[in-house]
Coordinates of C-alpha atoms in Angstrom, one line a residue:
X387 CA 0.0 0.0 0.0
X388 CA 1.7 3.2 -1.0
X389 CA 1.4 5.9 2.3
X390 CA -0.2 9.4 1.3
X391 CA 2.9 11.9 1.0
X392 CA 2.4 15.9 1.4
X393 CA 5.5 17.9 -0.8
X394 CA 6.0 19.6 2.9
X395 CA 6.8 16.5 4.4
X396 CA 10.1 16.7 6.5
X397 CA 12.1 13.4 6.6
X398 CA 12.3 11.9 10.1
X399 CA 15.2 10.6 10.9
X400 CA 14.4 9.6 14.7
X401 CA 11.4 7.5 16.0
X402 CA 8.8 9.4 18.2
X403 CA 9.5 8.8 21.6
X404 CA 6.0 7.0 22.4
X405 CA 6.7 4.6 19.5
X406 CA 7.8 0.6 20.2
X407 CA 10.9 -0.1 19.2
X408 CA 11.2 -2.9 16.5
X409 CA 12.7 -6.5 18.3
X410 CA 14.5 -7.4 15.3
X411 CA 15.9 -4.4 14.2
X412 CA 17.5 -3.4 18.0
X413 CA 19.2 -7.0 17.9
X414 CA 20.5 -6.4 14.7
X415 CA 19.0 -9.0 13.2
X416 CA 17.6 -8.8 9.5
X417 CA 14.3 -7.4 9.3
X418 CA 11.7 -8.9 6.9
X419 CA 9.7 -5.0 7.4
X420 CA 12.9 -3.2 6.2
X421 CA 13.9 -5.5 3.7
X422 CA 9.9 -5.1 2.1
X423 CA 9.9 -1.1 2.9
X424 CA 12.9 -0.8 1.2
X425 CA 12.4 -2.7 -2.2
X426 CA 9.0 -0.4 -2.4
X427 CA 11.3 2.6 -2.0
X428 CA 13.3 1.5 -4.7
X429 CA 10.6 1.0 -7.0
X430 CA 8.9 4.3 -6.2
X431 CA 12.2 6.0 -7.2
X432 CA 12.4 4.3 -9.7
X433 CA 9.4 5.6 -11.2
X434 CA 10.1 8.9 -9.8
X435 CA 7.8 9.2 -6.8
X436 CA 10.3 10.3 -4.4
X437 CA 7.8 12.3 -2.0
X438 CA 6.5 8.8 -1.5
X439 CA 9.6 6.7 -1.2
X440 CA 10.4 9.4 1.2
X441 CA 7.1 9.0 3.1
X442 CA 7.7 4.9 3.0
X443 CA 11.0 5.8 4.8
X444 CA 9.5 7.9 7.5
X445 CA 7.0 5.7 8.1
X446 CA 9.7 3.0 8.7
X447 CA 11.1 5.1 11.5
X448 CA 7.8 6.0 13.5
X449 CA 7.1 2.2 13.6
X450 CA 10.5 1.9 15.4
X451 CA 12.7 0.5 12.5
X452 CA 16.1 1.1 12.1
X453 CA 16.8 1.7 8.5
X454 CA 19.4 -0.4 6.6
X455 CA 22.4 1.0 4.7
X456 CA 20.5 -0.1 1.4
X457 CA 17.6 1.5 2.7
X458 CA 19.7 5.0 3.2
X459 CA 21.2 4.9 0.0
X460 CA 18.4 4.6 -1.9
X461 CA 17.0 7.7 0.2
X462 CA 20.3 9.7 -0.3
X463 CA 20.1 8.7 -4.0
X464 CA 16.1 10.2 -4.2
X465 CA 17.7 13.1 -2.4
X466 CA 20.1 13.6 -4.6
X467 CA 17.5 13.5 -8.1
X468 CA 14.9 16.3 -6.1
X469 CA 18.2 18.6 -5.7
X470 CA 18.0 18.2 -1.6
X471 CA 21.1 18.3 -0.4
X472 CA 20.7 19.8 3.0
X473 CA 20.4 16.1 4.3
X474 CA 23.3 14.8 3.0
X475 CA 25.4 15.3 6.1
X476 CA 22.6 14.2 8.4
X477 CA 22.6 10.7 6.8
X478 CA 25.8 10.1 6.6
X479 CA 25.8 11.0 10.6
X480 CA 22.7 8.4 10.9
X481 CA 24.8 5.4 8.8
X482 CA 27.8 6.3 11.2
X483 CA 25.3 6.6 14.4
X484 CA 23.9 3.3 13.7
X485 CA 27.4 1.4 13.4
X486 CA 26.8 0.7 9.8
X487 CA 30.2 -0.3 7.8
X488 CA 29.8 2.2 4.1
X489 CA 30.1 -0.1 1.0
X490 CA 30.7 1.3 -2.3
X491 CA 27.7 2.0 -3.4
X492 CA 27.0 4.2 -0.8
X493 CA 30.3 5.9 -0.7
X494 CA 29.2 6.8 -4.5
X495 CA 25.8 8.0 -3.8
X496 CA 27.6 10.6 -1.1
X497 CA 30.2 11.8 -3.8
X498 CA 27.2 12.4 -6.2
X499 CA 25.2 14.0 -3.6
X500 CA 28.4 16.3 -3.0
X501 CA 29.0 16.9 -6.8
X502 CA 25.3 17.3 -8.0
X503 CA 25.4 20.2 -4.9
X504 CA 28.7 21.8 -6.2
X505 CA 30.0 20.7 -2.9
X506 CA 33.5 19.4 -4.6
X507 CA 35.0 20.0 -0.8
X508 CA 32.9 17.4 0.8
X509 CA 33.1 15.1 -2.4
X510 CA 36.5 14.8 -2.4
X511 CA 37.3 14.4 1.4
X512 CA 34.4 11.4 1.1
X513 CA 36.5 9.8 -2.3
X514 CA 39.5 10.2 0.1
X515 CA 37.2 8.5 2.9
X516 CA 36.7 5.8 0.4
X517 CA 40.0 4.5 -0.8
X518 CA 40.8 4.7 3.4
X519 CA 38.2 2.0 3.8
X520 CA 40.5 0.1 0.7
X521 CA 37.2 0.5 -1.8
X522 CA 38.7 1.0 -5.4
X523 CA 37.3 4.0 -7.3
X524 CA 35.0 3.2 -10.4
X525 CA 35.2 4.7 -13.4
X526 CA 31.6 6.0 -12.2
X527 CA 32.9 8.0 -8.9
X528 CA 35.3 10.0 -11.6
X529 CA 33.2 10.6 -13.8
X530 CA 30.8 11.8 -10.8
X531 CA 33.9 13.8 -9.6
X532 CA 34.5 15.1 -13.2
X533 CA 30.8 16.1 -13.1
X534 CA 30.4 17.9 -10.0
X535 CA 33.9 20.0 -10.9
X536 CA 31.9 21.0 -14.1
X537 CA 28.8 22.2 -11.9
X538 CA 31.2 24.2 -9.9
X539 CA 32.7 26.1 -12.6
X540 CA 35.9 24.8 -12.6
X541 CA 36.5 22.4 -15.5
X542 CA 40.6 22.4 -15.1
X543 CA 39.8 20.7 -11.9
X544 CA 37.3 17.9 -13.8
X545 CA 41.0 17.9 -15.8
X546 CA 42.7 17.1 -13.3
X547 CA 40.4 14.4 -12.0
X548 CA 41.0 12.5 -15.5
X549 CA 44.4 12.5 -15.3
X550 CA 44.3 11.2 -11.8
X551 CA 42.2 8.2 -13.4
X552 CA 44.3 7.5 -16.0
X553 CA 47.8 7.7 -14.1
X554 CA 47.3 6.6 -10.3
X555 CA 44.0 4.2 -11.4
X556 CA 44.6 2.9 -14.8
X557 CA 41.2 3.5 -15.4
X558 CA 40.7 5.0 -19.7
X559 CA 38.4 7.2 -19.8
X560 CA 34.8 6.3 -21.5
X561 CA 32.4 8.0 -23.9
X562 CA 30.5 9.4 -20.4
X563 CA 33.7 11.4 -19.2
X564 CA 34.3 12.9 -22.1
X565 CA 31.2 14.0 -22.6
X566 CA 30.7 15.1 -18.9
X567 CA 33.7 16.9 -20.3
X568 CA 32.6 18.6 -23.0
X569 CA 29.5 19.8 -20.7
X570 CA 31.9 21.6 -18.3
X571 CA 33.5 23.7 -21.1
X572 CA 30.4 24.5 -23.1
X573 CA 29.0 25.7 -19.6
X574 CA 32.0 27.9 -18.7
X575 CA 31.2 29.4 -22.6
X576 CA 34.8 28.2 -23.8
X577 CA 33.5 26.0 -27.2
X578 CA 36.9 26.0 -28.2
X579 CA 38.1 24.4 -25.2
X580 CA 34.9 21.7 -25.6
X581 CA 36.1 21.0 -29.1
X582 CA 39.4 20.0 -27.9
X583 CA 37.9 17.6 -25.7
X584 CA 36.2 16.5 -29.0
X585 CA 39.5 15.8 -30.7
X586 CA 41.3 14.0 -27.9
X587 CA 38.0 11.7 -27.7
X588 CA 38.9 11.1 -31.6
X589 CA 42.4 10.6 -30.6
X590 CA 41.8 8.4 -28.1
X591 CA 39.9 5.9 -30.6
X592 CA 36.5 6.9 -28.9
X593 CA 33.4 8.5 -31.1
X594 CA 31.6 11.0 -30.4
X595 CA 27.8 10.7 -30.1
X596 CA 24.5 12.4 -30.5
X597 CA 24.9 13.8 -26.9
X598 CA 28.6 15.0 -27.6
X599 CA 27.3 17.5 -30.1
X600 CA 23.9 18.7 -29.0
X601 CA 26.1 19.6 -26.2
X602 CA 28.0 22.0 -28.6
X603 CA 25.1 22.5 -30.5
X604 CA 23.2 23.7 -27.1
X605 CA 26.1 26.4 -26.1
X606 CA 26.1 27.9 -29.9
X607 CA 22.5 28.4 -29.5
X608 CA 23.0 30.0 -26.2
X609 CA 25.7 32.4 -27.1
X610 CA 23.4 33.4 -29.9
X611 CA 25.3 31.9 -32.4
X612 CA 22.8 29.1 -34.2
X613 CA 24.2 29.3 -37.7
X614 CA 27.6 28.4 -35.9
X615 CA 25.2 25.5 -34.3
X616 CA 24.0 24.6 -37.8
X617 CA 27.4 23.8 -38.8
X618 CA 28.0 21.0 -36.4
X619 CA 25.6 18.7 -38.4
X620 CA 28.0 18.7 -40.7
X621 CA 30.6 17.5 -38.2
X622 CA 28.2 15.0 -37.2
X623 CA 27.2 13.4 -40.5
X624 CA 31.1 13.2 -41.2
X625 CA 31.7 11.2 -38.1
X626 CA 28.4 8.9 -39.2
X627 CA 26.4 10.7 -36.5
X628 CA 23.1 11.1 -37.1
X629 CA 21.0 14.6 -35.7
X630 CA 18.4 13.6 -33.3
X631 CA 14.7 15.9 -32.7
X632 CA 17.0 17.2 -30.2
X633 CA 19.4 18.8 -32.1
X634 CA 17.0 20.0 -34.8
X635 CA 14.7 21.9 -32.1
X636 CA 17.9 23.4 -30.5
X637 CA 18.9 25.2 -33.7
X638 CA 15.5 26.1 -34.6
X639 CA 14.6 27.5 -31.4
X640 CA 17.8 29.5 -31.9
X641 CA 17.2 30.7 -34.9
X642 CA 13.1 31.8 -33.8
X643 CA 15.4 33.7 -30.7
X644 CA 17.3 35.4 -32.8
X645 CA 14.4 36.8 -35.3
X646 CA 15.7 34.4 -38.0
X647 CA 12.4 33.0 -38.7
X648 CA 12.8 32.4 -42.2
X649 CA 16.0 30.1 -41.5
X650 CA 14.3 28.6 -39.0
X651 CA 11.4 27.2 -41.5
X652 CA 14.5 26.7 -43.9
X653 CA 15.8 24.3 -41.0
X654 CA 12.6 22.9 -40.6
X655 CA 12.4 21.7 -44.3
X656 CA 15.9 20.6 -43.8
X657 CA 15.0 17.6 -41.8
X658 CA 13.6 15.5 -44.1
X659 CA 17.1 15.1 -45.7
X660 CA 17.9 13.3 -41.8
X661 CA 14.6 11.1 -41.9
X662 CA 13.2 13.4 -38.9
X663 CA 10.2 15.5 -39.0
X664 CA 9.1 18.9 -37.2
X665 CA 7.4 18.2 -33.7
X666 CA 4.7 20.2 -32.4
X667 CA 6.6 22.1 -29.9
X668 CA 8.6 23.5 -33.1
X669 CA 5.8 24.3 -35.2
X670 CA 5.1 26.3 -32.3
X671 CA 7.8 28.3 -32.1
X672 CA 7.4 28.5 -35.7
X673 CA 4.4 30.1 -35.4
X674 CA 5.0 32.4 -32.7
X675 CA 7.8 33.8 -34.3
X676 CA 5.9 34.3 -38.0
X677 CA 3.0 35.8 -35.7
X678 CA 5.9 38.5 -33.8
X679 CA 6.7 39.7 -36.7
X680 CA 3.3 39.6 -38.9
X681 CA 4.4 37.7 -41.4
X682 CA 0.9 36.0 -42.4
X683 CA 2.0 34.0 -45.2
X684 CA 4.9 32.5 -42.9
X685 CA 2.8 31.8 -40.8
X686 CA 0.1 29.9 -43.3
X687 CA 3.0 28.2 -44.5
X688 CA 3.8 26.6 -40.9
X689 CA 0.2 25.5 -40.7
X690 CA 0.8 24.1 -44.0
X691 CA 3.5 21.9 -43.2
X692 CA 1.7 21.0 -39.8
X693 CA -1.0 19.4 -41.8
X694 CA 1.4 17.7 -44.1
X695 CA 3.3 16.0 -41.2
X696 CA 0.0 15.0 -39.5
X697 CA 0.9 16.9 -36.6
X698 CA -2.3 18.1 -34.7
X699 CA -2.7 21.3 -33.0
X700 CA -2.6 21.8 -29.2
X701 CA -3.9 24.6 -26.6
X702 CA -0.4 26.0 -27.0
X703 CA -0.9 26.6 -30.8
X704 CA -4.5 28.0 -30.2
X705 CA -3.4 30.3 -27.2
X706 CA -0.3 31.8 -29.7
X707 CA -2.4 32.5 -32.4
X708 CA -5.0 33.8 -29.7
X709 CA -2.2 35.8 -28.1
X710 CA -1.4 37.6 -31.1
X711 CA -5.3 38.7 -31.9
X712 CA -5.3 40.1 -28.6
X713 CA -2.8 42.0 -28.5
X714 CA -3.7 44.0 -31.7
X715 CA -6.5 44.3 -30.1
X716 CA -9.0 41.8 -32.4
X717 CA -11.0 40.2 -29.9
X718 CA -14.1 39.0 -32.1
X719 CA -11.1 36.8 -34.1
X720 CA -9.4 36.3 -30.7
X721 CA -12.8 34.8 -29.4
X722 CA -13.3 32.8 -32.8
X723 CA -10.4 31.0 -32.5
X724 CA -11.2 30.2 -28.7
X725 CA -14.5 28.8 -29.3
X726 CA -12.4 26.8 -32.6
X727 CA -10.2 25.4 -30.0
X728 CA -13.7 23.9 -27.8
X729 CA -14.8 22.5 -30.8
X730 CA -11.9 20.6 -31.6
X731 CA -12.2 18.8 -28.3
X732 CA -9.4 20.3 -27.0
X733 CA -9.8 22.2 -23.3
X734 CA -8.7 25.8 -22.5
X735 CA -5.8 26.1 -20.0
X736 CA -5.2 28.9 -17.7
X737 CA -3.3 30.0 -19.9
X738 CA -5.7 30.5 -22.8
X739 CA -8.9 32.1 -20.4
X740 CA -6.4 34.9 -19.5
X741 CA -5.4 35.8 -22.6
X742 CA -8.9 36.3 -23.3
X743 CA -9.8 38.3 -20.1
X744 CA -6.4 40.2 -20.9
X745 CA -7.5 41.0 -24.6
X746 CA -11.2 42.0 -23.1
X747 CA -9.6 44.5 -21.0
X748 CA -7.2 46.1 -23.1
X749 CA -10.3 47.0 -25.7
X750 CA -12.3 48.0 -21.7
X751 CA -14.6 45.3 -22.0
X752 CA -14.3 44.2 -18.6
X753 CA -18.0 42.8 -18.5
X754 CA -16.8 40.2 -20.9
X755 CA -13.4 39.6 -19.2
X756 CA -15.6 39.0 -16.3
X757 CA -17.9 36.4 -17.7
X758 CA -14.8 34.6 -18.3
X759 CA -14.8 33.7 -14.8
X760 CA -18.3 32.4 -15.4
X761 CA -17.1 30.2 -17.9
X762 CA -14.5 28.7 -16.1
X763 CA -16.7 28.0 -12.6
X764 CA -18.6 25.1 -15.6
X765 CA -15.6 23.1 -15.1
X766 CA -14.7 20.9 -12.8
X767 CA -11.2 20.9 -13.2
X768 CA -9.9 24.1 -13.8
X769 CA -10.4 27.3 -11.3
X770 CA -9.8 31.1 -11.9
X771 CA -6.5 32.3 -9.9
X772 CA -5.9 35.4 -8.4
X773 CA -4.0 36.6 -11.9
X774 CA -7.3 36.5 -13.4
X775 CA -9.2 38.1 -11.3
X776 CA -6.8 41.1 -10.8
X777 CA -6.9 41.3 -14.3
X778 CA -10.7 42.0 -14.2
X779 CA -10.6 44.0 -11.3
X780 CA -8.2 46.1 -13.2
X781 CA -9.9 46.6 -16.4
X782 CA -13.2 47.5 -14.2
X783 CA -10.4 50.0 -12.3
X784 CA -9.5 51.2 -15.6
X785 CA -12.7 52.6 -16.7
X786 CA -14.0 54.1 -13.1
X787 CA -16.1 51.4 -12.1
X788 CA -15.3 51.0 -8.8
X789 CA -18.3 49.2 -7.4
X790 CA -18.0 46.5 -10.3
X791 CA -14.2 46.2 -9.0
X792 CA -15.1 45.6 -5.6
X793 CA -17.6 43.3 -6.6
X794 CA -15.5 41.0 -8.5
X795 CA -12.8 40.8 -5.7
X796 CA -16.1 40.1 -3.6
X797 CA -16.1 37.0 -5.7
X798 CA -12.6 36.3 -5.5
X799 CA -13.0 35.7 -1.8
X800 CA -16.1 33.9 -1.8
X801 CA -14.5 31.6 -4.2
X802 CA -11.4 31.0 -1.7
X803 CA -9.1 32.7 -3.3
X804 CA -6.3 35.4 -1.6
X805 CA -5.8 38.3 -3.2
X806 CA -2.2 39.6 -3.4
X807 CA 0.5 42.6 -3.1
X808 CA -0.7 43.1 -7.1
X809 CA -4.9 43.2 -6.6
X810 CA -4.7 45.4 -3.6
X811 CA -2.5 48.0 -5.7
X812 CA -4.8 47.5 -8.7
X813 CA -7.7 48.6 -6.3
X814 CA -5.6 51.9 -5.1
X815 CA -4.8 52.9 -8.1
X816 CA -8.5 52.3 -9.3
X817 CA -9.4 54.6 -6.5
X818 CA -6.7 57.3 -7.3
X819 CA -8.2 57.3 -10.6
X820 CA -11.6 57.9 -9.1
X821 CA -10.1 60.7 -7.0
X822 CA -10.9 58.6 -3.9
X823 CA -7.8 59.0 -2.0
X824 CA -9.5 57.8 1.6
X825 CA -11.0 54.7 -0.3
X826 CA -7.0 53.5 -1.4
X827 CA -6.2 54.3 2.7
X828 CA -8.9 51.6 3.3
X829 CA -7.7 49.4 0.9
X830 CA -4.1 49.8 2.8
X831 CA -5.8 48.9 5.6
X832 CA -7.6 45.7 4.1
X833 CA -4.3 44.4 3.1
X834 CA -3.6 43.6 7.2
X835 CA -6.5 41.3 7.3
X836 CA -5.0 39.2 4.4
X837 CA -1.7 38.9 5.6
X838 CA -0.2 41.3 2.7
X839 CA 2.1 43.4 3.8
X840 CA 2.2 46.9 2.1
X841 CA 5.3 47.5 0.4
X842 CA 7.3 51.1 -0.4
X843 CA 5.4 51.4 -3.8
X844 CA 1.9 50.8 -1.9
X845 CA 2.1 53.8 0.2
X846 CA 3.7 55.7 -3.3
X847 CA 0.6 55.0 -4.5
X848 CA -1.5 56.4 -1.7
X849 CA 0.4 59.5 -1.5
X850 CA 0.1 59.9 -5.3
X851 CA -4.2 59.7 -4.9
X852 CA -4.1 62.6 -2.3
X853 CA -2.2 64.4 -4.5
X854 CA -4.1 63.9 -7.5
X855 CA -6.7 65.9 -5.6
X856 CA -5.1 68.6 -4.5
X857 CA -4.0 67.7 -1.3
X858 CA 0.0 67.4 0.1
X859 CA 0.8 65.0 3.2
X860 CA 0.5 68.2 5.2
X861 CA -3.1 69.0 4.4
X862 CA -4.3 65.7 4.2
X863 CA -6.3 65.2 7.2
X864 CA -8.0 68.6 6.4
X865 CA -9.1 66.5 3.2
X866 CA -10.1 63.6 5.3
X867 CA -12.5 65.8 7.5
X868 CA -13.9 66.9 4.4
X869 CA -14.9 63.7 2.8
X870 CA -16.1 61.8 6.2
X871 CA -13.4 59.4 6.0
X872 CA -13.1 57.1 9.1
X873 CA -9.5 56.7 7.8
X874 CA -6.4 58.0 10.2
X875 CA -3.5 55.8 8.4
X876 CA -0.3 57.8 8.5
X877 CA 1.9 57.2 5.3
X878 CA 3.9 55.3 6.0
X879 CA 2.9 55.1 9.8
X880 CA 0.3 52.1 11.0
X881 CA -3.1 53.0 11.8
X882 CA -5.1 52.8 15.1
X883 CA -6.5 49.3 15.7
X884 CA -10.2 50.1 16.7
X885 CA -9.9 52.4 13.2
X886 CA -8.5 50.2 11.8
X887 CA -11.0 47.5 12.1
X888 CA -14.1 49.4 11.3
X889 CA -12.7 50.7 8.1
X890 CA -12.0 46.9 7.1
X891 CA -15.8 45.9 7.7
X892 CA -16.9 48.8 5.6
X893 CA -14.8 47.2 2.5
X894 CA -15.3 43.7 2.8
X895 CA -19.3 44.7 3.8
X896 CA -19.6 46.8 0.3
X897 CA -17.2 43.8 -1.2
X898 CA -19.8 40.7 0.1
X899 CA -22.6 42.8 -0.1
X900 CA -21.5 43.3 -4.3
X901 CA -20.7 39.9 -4.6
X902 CA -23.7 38.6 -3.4
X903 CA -25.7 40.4 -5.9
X904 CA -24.5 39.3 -8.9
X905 CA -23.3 35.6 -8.2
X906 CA -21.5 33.7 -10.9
X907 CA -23.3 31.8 -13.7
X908 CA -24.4 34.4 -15.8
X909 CA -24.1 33.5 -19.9
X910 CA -20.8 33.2 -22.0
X911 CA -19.7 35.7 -24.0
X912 CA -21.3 37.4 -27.0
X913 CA -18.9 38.6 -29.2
X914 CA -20.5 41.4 -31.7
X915 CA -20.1 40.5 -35.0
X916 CA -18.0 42.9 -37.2
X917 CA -16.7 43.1 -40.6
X918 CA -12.7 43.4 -40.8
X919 CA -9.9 41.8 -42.6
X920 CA -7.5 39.4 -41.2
X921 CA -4.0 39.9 -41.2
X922 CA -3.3 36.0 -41.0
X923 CA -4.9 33.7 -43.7
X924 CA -4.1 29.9 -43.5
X925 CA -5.7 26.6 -45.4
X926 CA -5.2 24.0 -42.3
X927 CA -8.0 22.2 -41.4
X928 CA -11.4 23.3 -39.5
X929 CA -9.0 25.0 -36.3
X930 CA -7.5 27.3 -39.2
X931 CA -10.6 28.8 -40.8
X932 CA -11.2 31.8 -38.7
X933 CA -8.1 33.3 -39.6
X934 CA -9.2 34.4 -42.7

C-alpha cells in the first residue's frame, strides 16, 4: 500500500518517543519489514515518486525500524535527483550513528550528492574516505567527480580528475567522461576548449555521439550563435552521427530567438534530408515567431506543413495565435479562435482564459473579461487564480467602475481565493483614478486582514491619490474631514486598531454585499459580430478557418 505523502513533508530521521521499538531491528537482526519497505522505495524512485519513497522511509522510522544501509542509500540517492542536499550530512551522521560499515555504493551516492550540490570539498574528502576503507574507485565515482567539478565552474579541476584516473588508477576514460567533459566547457562558454575535448575523444579511438554534439550544439545556441550551431551537423554526418529531434529543435529555437524565422522554417524543411520530421513544440515556435513579426504568409505556411506531417494542433498553438489577436486588439477573431479550440475537443488552460480576459480589457470590455470567470466555474477541473481576477478587477479600475471592481474581488473571496500585493494595488490605483484617496487608505488597511504586507510602492501609490486631488501629506487630514473618511492611516505610519477595524468591515461589507448580488453563472460571452480583414490567412483544417 503506497502511504499518502504531502511535498511539505520533512524526513524523520528519529522515532517518536512513544513509539515501540522494532525487536528485530535493536538485535541487529535482518528485518523482513525493512527488507519489504525498502524494495518499495526502490521501485517508487524508480518511477520517480520520491515524495512517496520518502514517506515509505518515514513511516519505517515512526514504527520503530532502524533503517538499513540499502535502505539510506536509496534515500540519499532520491535526495540527490529532487536537488535536496541539506540532508546529505545528516545521513551520513545516521549510517555512522547506527554502526553501519559504508560499501561502495553508498560511498558513490555521497560523492554524487556532494558533486550534483557543487559541494567538490565534501566530495572529495568522502573519495579520500573511500579508498581509506581500501574500496577502489570506479570509473563511475570520476566521472561523478569530473561532473560535480563542471557544476562548480571549474573544469581544469574535472582535468585534473581525468588524469588522476588515467595515471594513479589505470582506469581510460569512456564516452561518459568525455562528454561530462565537453559539458563543463560549453558551460563555462569556452567552445573552443569543448572542441578539444572533441578531438582528444577522436584521438583516443573513442566516437563522439549524438549527446557529444547537442552539447556544442546547445552552447552555440546560447551564445546566440545558431548558424555556428547549424554547422555542427555537418561535423556529425562526417563522423556517421546522425542529428536527433533534439538537435534539430535546438537550432530552430535558436534561430526563432534570434528573429531568423525564415532560417528557421528553412531548417525545418531541412529535416527530411535526416529522416526526422518537425514536432509540435517546433511548429510552435514557428508560429509564434511568423505571428511577432506579422508575417501572415509564414505563418500559413507553418500551418501548411503542420497538416502535411500530420501533426495536430494543441492549446499552445491555439493560445499563440490567440495571443497575437489580442494584442492587436481583435477580440471577435481572438474569441473565434477560442470557441475553434472547444470544438476541436481540445480544453482551454489557464493560460488561454487569461489571454482572453487580458484581450477584453485592453479593448475595456471588462464585463466580458468577467464572464470569463463564469465560464471557467462550468468546469470541474480548472479554477480562476488570483491573476485573473486582478486582471478583471483592473480593467473595471481602468474605466472608473469602482463598485464592479469591488464586486469581482467580492467573488474572488467567496471563491477561496487570496488576493495579493498586485490586486490590492490594482484597487488603489482604481481609487486614485476615481479621486478617492481615503477609499485606497482603506484598501491599505484591508491588506492587514490578508496577511499582505504593504510595500514602499503601496504607500507611493497612496500619496500619489491625495495628490491627484489637490492635497500634500500636510493637508491631508483637512481632506479627510472633508470627505467623512473614518480613515487615520499615516503614510507610512500604521493606523489605530479600533480604526482600523471598522474601516476593514466597511470594504469587505460593500465587497460581500457586491458579490452577493451578482453571483456567478451568468451567460458566456457574445462577441458582436463585425466586418474586418485578417492579417493571417491559413488553409489548415477546420481549427484554421477563422483566420481568414
Amino acid at each position: 500500500m503506497i502511504l499518502s505523502w504531502s511535498p511539505d513533508e520533512k524526513i524523520n530521521f528519529i522515532p517518536p518517543s512513544e513509539s515501540p521499538l522494532c525487536t528485530f531491528c535493536t538485535s541487529d537482526e535482518s528485518c523482513k519489514i525493512v527488507r519489504s519497505r525498502t524494495k518499495l522505495m526502490n521501485i517508487l524512485v524508480e518511477k520517480g515518486k520520491h515524495q512517496e519513497a520518502q514517506s515509505v522511509f518515514n513511516d519505517l522510522i515512526r514504527r520503530g525500524h532502524k533503517p538499513s544501509l540499502v535502505t539510506y542509500t536509496t534515500l540519499l540517492a532520491s535526495l540527490t535527483v529532487q536537488k535536496r542536499f541539506e540532508h546529505t550530512h545528516s545521513i551520513i551522521s545516521q549510517v555512522h550513528k547506527n554502526g553501519m560499515e559504508p560499501d561502495s555504493v553508498f560511498f558513490n551516492a555521497v560523492v554524487n550528492a556532494f558533486s550534483e550540490g557543487g559541494d567538490m570539498e565534501g566530495a572529495m574528502k568522502m573519495f579520500s574516505k573511500m579508498k581509506e576503507y581500501g574500496m577502489k574507485p570506479t570509473i563511475s565515482t570520476f566521472n561523478t567527480l569530473i561532473k560535480g567539478y563542471g557544476i562548480a565552474g571549474k573544469p581544469e579541476e574535472s582535468l585534473k580528475i581525468m588524469e588522476i584516473m588515467s595515471m594513479e588508477e589505470n582506469i581510460k576514460p569512456n564516452l561518459r567522461t568525455y562528454n561530462v567533459l565537453v559539458r563543463a566547457w560549453c558551460n563555462k562558454k569556452n567552445i573552443n576548449e569543448a572542441w578539444g575535448i572533441v578531438h582528444k575523444m577522436v584521438a583516443s579511438d573513442i566516437k563522439p555521439d549524438a549527446i557529444t554534439y547537442n552539447t556544442l550544439v546547445t552552447a552555440y545556441v546560447q551564445n546566440g550563435k545558431t548558424e555556428e550551431a547549424e554547422n555542427v551537423i555537418l561535423e556529425m554526418r562526417k563522423n556517421n552521427v546522425q542529428p536527433n529531434e533534439r538537435t534539430c529543435g535546438m537550432i530552430i529555437a535558436g534561430y526563432c530567438k534570434e528573429g531568423r524565422i525564415r532560417d528557421a522554417l528553412r531548417f525545418a524543411y531541412k529535416m527530411k534530408e535526416f529522416g526526422l520530421r518537425p514536432n509540435l513544440v517546433v511548429f510552435n515556435s514557428l508560429i509564434k515567431g511568423f505571428l511577432d513579426v506579422s508575417d501572415r504568409n509564414g505563418v500559413d505556411e507553418v500551418l501548411t506543413l503542420m497538416e502535411e506531417s500530420g501533426v495536430k494542433p494543441d492549446v499552445i498553438t491555439f493560445s499563440t495565435i490567440m495571443n497575437a489577436w489580442s494584442a492587436a486588439g481583435y477580440m471577435i477573431k481572438c474569441q473565434e479562435i477560442f470557441d475553434d479550440m472547444v470544438k476541436s475537443g481540445i480544453k482551454p488552460d489557464i493560460h488561454a482564459y487569461s489571454i482572453l480576459a487580458k484581450g477584453y480589457i485592453r479593448v475595456q470590455e471588462p464585463e466580458k473579461a468577467e464572464e470569463i470567470l463564469s465560464a471557467m466555474q462550468k468546469r470541474s477541473d480548472l479554477y480562476p487564480n488570483v491573476v485573473i481576477f486582478t486582471t478583471v478587477i483592473s480593467g473595471y479600475c481602468s474605466i472608473g467602475s469602482m463598485t464592479s471592481a469591488m464586486r469581482v474581488f467580492g467573488k474572488m473571496i467567496e471563491y477561496g481565493i487570496s488576493p495579493n500585493l498586485r490586486t490590492f494595488e490594482t484597487l488603489i490605483e482604481g481609487y486614485a483614478e476615481a479621486k478617492k484617496p481615503w477609499k485606497a487608505e482603506e484598501i491599505v488597511q484591508l491588506m492587514e486582514g490578508f496577511d499582505v504586507r504593504p510595500e514602499k510602492s503601496t504607500f507611493l501609490l497612496v500619496k500619489e491619490a491625495w495628490r491627484a486631488v489637490g492635497l500634500t501629506q500636510e493637508t491631508r487630514e483637512e481632506g479627510l474631514e472633508k470627505f467623512s473618511s473614518f480613515s487615520r492611516l499615516q503614510i507610512p505610519n500604521v493606523v489605530l486598531s479600533e480604526q482600523k477595524r471598522n474601516n476593514n468591515r466597511t470594504v469587505l461589507r460593500e465587497a460581500a454585499e457586491s458579490s452577493f448580488a451578482c453571483r456567478f453563472g451568468e451567460r458566456a460571452p457574445v462577441v458582436s459580430q463585425r466586418n474586418f480583414r485578417g492579417w493571417i490567412s491559413c488553409q489548415v483544417g477546420s481549427f484554421c478557418t477563422v483566420l481568414y
